[in-house]
Coordinates of C-alpha atoms and ligand atoms in Angstrom, one line a residue:
X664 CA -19.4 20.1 10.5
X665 CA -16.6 18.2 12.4
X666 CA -15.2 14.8 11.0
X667 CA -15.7 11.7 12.3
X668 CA -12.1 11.8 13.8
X669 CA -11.0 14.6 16.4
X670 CA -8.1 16.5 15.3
X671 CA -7.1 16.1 19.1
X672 CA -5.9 12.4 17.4
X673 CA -2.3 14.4 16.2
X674 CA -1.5 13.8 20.2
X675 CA -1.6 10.6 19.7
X676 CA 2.3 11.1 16.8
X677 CA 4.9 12.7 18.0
X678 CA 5.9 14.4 15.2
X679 CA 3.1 16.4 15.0
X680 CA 5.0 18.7 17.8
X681 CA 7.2 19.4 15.1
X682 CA 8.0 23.0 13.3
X683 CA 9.2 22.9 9.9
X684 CA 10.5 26.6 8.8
X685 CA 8.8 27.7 11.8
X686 CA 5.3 26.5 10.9
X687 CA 3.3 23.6 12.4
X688 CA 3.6 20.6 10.0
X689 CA 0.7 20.0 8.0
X690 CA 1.1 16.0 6.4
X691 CA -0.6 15.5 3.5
X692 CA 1.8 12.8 2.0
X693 CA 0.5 9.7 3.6
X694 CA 0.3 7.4 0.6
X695 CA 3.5 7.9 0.1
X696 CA 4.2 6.6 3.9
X697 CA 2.3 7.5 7.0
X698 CA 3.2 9.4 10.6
X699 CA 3.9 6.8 13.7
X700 CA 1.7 6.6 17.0
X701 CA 3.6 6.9 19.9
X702 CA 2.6 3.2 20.3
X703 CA 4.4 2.1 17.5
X704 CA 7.9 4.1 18.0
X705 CA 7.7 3.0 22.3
X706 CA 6.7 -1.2 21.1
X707 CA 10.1 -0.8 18.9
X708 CA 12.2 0.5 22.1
X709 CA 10.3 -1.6 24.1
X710 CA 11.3 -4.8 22.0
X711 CA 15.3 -3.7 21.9
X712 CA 15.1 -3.0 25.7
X713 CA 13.7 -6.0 26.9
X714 CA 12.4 -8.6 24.3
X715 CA 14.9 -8.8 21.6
X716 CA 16.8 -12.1 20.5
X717 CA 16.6 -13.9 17.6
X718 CA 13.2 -16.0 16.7
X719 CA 12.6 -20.0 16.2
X720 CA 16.3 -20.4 17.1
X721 CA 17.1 -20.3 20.8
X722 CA 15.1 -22.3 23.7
X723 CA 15.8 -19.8 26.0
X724 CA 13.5 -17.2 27.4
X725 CA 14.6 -14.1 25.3
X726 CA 14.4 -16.1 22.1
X727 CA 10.7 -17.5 22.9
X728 CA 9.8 -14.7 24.1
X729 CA 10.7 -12.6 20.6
X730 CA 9.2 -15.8 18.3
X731 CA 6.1 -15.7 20.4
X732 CA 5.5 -11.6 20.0
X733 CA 6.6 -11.9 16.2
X734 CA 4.0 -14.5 15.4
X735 CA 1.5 -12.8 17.5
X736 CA 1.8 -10.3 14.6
X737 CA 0.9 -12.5 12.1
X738 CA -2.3 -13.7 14.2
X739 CA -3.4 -9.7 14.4
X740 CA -2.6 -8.7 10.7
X741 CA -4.1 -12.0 9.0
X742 CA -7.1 -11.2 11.7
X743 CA -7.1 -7.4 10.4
X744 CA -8.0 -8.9 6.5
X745 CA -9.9 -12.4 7.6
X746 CA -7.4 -14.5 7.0
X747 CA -5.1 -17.9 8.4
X748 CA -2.5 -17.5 10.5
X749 CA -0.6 -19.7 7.8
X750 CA -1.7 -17.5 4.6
X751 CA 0.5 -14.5 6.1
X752 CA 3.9 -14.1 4.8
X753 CA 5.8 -10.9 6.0
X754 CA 8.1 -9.3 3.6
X755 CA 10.5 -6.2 3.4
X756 CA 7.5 -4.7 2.2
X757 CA 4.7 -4.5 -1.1
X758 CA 7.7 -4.3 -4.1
X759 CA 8.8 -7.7 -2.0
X760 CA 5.6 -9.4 -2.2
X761 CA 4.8 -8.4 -5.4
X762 CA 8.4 -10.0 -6.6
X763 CA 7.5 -12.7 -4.8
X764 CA 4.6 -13.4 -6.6
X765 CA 6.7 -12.9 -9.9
X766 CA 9.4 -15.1 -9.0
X767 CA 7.4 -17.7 -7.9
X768 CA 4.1 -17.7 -9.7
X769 CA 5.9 -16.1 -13.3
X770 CA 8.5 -17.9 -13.7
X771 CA 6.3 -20.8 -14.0
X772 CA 4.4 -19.5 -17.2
X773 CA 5.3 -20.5 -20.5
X774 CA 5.4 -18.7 -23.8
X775 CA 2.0 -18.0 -24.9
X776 CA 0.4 -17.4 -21.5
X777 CA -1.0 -13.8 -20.7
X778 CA -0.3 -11.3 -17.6
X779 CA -3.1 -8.7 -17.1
X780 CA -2.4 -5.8 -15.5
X781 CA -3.2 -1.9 -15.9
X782 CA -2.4 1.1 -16.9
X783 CA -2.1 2.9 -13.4
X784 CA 0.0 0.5 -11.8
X785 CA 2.4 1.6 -9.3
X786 CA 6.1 0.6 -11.6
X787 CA 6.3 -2.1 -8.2
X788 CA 2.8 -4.2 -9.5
X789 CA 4.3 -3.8 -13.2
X790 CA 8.1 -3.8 -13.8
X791 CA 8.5 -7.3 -11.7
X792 CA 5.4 -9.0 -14.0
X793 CA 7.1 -7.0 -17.3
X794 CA 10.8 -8.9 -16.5
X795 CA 9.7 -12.0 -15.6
X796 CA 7.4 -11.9 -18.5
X797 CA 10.5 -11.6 -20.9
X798 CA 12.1 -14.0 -19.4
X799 CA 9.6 -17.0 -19.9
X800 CA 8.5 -15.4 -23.2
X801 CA 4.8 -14.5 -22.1
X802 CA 2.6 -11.6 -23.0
X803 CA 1.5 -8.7 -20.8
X804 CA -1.8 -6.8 -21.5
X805 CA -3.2 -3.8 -20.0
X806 CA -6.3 -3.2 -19.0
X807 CA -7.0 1.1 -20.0
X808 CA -7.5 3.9 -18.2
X809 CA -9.9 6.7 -18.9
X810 CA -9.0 10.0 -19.0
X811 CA -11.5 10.4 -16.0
X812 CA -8.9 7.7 -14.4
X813 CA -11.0 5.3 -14.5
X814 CA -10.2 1.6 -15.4
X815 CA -11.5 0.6 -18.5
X816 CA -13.0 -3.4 -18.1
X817 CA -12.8 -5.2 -21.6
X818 CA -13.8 -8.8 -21.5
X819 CA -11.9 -8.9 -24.6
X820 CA -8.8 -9.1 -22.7
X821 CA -9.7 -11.7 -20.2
X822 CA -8.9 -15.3 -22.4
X823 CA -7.9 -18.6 -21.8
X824 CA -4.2 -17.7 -21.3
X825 CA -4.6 -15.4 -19.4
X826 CA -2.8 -17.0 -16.1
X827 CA -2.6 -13.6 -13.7
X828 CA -4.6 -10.5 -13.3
X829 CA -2.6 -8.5 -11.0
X830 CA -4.4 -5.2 -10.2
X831 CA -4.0 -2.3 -7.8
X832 CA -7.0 -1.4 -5.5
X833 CA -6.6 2.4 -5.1
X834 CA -4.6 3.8 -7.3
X835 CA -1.9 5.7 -5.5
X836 CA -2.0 8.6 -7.8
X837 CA -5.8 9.2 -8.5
X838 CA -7.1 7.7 -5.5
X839 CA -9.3 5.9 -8.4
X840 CA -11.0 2.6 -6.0
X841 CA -11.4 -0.2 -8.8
X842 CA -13.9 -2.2 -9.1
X843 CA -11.5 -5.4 -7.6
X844 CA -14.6 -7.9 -7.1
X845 CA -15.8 -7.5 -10.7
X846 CA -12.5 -8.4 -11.6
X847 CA -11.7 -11.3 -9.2
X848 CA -14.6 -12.8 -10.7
X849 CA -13.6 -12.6 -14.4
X850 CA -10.4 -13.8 -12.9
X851 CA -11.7 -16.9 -12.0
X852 CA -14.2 -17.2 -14.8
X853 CA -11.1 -18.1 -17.0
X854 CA -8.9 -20.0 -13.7
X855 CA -6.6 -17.0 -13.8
X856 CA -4.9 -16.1 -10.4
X857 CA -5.6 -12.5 -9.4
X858 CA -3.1 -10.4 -7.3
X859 CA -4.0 -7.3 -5.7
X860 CA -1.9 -4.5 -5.3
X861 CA -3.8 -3.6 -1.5
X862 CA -1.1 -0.7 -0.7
X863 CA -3.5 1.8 -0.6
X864 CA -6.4 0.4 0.1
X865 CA -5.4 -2.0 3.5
X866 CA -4.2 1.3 5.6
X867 CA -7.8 3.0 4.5
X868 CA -10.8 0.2 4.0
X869 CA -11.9 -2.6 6.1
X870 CA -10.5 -5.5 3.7
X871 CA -11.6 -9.1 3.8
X872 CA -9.8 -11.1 1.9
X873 CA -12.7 -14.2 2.1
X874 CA -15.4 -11.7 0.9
X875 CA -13.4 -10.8 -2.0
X876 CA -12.1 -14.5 -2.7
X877 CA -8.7 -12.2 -3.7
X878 CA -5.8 -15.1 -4.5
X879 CA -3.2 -12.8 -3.6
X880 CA -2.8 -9.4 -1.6
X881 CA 0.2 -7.2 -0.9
X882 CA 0.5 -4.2 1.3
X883 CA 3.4 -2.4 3.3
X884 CA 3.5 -1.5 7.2
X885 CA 4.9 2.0 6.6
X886 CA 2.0 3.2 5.2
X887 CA -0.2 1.7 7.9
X888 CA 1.5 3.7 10.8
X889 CA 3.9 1.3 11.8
X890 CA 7.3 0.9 10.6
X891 CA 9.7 0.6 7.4
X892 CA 11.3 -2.4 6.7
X893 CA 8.3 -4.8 6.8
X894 CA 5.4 -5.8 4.0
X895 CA 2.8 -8.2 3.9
X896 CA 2.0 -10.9 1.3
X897 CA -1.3 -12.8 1.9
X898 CA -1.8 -15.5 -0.3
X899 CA -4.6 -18.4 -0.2
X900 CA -3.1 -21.6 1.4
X901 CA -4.0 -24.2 -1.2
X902 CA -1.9 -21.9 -3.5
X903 CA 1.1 -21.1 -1.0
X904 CA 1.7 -24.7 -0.5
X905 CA 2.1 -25.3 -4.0
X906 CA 4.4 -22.3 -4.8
X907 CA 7.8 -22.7 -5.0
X908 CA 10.1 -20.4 -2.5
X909 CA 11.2 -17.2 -3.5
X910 CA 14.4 -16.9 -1.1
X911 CA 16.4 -20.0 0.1
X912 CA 18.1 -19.9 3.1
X913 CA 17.8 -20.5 7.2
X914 CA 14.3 -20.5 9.0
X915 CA 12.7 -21.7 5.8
X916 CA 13.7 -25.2 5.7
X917 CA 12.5 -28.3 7.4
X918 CA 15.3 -30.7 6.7
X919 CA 18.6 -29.9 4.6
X920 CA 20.7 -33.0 3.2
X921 CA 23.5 -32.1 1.0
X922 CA 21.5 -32.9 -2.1
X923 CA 18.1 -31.2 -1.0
X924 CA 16.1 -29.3 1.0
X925 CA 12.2 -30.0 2.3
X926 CA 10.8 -26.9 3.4
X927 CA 9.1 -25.2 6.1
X928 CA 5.8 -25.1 6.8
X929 CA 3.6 -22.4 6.0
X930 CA 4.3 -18.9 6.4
X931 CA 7.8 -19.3 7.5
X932 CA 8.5 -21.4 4.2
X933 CA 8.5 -17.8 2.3
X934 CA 10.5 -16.1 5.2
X935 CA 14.0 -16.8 4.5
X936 CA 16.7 -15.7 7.1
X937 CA 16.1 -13.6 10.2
X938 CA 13.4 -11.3 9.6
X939 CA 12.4 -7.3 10.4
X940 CA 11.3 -9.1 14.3
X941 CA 11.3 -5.4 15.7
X942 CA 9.6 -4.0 12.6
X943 CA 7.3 -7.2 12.5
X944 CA 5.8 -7.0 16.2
X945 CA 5.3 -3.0 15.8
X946 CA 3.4 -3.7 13.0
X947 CA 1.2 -5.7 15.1
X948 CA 0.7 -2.7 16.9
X949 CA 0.1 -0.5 14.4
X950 CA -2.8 -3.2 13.4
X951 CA -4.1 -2.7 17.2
X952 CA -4.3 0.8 16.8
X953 CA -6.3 1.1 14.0
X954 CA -8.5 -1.6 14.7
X955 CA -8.8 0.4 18.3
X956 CA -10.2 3.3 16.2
X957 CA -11.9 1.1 13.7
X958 CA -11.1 0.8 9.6
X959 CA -14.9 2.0 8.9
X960 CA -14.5 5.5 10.9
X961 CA -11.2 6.0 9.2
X962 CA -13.0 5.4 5.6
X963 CA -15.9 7.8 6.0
X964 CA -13.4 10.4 8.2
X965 CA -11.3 10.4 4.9
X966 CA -14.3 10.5 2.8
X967 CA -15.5 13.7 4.7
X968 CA -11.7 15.1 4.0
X969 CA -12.0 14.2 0.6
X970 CA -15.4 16.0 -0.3
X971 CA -13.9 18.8 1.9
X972 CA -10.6 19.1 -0.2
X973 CA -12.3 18.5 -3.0
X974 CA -15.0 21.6 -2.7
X975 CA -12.2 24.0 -1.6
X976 CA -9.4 23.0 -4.0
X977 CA -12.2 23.9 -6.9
X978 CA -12.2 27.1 -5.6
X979 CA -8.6 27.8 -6.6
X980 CA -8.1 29.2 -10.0
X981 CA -6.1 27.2 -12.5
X982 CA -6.3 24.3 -10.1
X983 CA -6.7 21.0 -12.5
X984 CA -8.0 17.7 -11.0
X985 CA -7.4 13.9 -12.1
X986 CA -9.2 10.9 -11.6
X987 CA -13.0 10.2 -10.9
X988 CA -14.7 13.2 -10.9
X989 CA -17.8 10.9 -8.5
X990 CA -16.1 10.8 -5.4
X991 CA -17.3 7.6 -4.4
X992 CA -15.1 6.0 -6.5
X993 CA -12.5 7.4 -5.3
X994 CA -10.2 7.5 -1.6
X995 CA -8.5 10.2 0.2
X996 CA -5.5 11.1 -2.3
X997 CA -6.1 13.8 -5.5
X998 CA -3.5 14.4 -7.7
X999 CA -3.8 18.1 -9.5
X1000 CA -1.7 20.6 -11.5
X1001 CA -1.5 24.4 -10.8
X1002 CA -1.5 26.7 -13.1
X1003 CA 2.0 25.4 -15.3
X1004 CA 3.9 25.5 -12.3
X1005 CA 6.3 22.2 -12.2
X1006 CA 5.1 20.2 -9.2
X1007 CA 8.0 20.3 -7.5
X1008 CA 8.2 24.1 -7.4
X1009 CA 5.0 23.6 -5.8
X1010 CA 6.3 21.4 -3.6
X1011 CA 9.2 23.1 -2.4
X1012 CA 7.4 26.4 -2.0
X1013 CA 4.5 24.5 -0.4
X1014 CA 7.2 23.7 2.2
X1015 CA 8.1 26.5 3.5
X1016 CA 4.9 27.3 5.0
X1017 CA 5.4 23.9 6.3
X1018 CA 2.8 21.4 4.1
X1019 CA 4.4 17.6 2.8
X1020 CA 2.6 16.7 -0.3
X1021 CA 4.2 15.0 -3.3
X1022 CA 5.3 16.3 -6.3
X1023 CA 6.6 14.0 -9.2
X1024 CA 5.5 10.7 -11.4
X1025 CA 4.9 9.0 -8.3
X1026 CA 6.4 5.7 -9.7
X1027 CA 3.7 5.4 -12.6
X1028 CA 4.6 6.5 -15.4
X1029 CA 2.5 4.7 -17.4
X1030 CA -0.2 6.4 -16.0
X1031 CA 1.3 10.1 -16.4
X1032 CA 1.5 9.2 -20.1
X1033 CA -2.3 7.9 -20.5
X1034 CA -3.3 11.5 -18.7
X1035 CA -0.8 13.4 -20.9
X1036 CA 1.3 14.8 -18.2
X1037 CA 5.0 15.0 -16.9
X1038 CA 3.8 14.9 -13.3
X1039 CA 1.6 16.0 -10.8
X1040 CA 1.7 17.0 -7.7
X1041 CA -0.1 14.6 -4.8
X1042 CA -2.4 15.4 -1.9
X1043 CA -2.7 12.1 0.4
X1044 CA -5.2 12.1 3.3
X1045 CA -4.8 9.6 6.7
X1046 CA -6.8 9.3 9.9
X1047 CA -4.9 12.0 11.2
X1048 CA -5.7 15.0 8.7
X1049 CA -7.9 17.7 9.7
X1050 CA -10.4 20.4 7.1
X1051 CA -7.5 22.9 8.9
X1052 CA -4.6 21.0 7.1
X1053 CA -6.9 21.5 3.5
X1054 CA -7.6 25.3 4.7
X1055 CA -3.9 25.7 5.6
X1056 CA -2.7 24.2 1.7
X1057 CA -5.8 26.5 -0.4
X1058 CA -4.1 29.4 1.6
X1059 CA -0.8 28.7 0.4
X1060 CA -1.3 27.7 -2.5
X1061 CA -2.0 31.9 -3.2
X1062 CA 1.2 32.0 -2.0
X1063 CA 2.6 29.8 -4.5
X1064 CA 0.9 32.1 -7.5
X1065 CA 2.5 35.1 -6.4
X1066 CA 6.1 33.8 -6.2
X1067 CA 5.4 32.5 -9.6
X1068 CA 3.7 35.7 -11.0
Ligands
LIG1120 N1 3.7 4.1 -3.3 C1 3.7 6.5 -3.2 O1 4.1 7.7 -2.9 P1 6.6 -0.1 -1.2 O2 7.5 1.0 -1.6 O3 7.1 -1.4 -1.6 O4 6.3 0.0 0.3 O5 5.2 0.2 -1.9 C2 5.2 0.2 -3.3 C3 3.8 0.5 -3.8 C4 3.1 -0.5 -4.5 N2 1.8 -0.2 -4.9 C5 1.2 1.0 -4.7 C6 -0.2 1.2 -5.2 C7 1.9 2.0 -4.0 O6 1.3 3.2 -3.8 C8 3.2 1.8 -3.6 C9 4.0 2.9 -2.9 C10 4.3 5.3 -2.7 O7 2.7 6.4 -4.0 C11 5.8 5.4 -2.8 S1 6.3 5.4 -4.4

């Protein structure tokens, strides 16, 4: 059976023509950050070639020429999650917006009010709520995870002080999809603002940000093919007006008087200084490439990996699984143990035959805790994966039991 993507896609990233120890790289580490389109990498040289001054500063051509391309990349990303043009704020990347949020929307609580969050956050969707939170003296509660991986919803939890839910979509560890829209709308039951942690779900899954009536989204371009350095924070525009600033500086003010500042108008109000323009505009290409290929063939492409990797890694002895064991509530990214190897023994002698996956806590240790482990190690699956990559990782993962025999 052939997947909905053709393999022949790996033309498409350079890096694919790479050999690592000799052996053709097989990239199974995509949720920690994804490969670049040859789009992406020639739109950055492109930009510092020909394009590049700084934005909403000069009125020369250069300079209107860079503003013009870097708000163009708004218009394609807020198009990508049915969104305004004004509800798109870009960051460094999903820790930014999230901190954002925090700094803005946290500091604001007062002692008694409640944070909801759970127990498979990524540490970037919990340690920014859990400072803050000290700070101002509020409470945060956690919704529970199953030992299946699966997110415990008790209505107990959602009260009136409750003032944010902030929840991821995928988890990044069990590939565990939540059940966000059940939660937005307990969310609003009790006026609480909800927050989604979108970093793995936006580069995966068609999102729309209307249908789900999400108050707040965050996701990074690096794991989205296109570069480091830039994140996105969409936010609903009655609430982004109200919010105070996160950063103060140039770009974000309207008028500056010795006493006080007016700011900006929306999104540049929340982008302080001179921003990732480079980074910014090949993210806009990275949002024209997958919408080229389409957000619903890359879902069921990594849902026919999934089931694929899923059948064959069961055939390994000593091979445990976490999270859902129904695979439709889950994406492309399974986290497993084998044997008692340490992860990053597997890792490292995954390697050498040329196989990225990740091996480690992968930043939630919360969740390791809940599943009663040290770590795991991390298969991750992207538009560009293949049933040879799984084929080529069951294989050596025989090699991995002899070495450790
Ligand atoms: N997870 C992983 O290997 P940044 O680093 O800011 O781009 O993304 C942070 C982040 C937030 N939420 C979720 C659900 C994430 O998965 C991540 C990044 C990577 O799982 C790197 S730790």
């Amino acid at each position: 059976m052939k997947t909905t993507i053709p393999p022949s896609i790996k033309n498409d990233f350079p890096i694919f023509k790479r050999k690592i120890h000799g052996k053709p790289l097989v990239y199974l580490d995509s949720a920690s950050s994804s490969q670049k389109p040859r789009q992406v990498i020639d739109t950055i040289k492109d930009y510092y070639e020909k394009t590049h001054a700084n934005i909403h500063r000069g009125v020369y051509t250069l300079s209107e020429e860079a503003t013009l391309a870097y708000e163009d990349a708004h218009r394609k990303v807020a198009r990508f999650i049915n969104a305004k043009f004004k509800e798109i704020i870009f960051t460094k990347n999903t820790t930014e917006s999230i901190n954002l949020l925090a700094y803005s929307l946290g500091l604001e609580l007062k002692k008694g009010d409640e944070i909801l969050l759970t127990e498979m956050e990524h540490h970037s969707n919990l340690v920014p709520w859990q400072q803050i939170a000290k700070r101002v003296g509020a409470a945060v509660k956690f919704m529970k995870v199953s030992q299946e991986g699966e997110l415990v919803i008790d209505n107990k939890l959602f009260t009136p002080n409750t003032k944010i839910v902030a929840v991821t979509h995928i988890s990044n560890v069990m590939g565990t999809i939540n059940p966000i829209k059940e939660i937005i709308q307990k969310a609003r039951s009790i006026g609480a603002k909800v927050v989604i942690d979108a970093a793995q779900s936006a580069p995966h899954i068609p999102i729309d940000v209307k249908e789900l009536d999400a108050d707040f989204l965050a996701f990074s371009s690096h794991k989205m093919l296109g570069p480091t350095g830039v994140g996105v924070l969409y936010g609903k525009q009655e609430f982004l007006e109200k919010m105070t600033p996160f950063l103060y500086g140039g770009d974000m003010i309207k008028e500056v008087k010795l006493e006080d500042t007016t700011f900006n108008d929306l999104p540049w109000k929340f982008e302080a200084g001179t921003p990732n323009i480079a980074g910014g505009i090949a993210l806009g290409t990275a949002i024209d490439y997958l919408t080229n290929i389409g957000m619903h063939s890359i879902d069921q492409h990594e849902k026919e990996l999934l089931q694929y990797a899923h059948e064959q890694l069961s055939k390994v002895k000593g091979i445990t699984i976490y999270g859902p064991r129904d695979l439709k509530k889950k994406a492309g990214i399974i986290a497993f143990n084998f044997e008692d190897i340490h992860p990053h023994d597997v890792s490292s002698i995954l390697d050498t035959e040329g196989i990225a996956i990740r091996g480690g806590h992968h930043c939630a240790m919360p969740l390791m805790k809940v599943l009663d482990i040290q770590a795991s190690c991390r298969l991750s699956l992207y538009l560009y994966n293949t049933k040879e990559d799984i084929d080529v990782l069951v294989k050596a993962l025989e090699k991995v039991r002899k070495v450790f025999k």
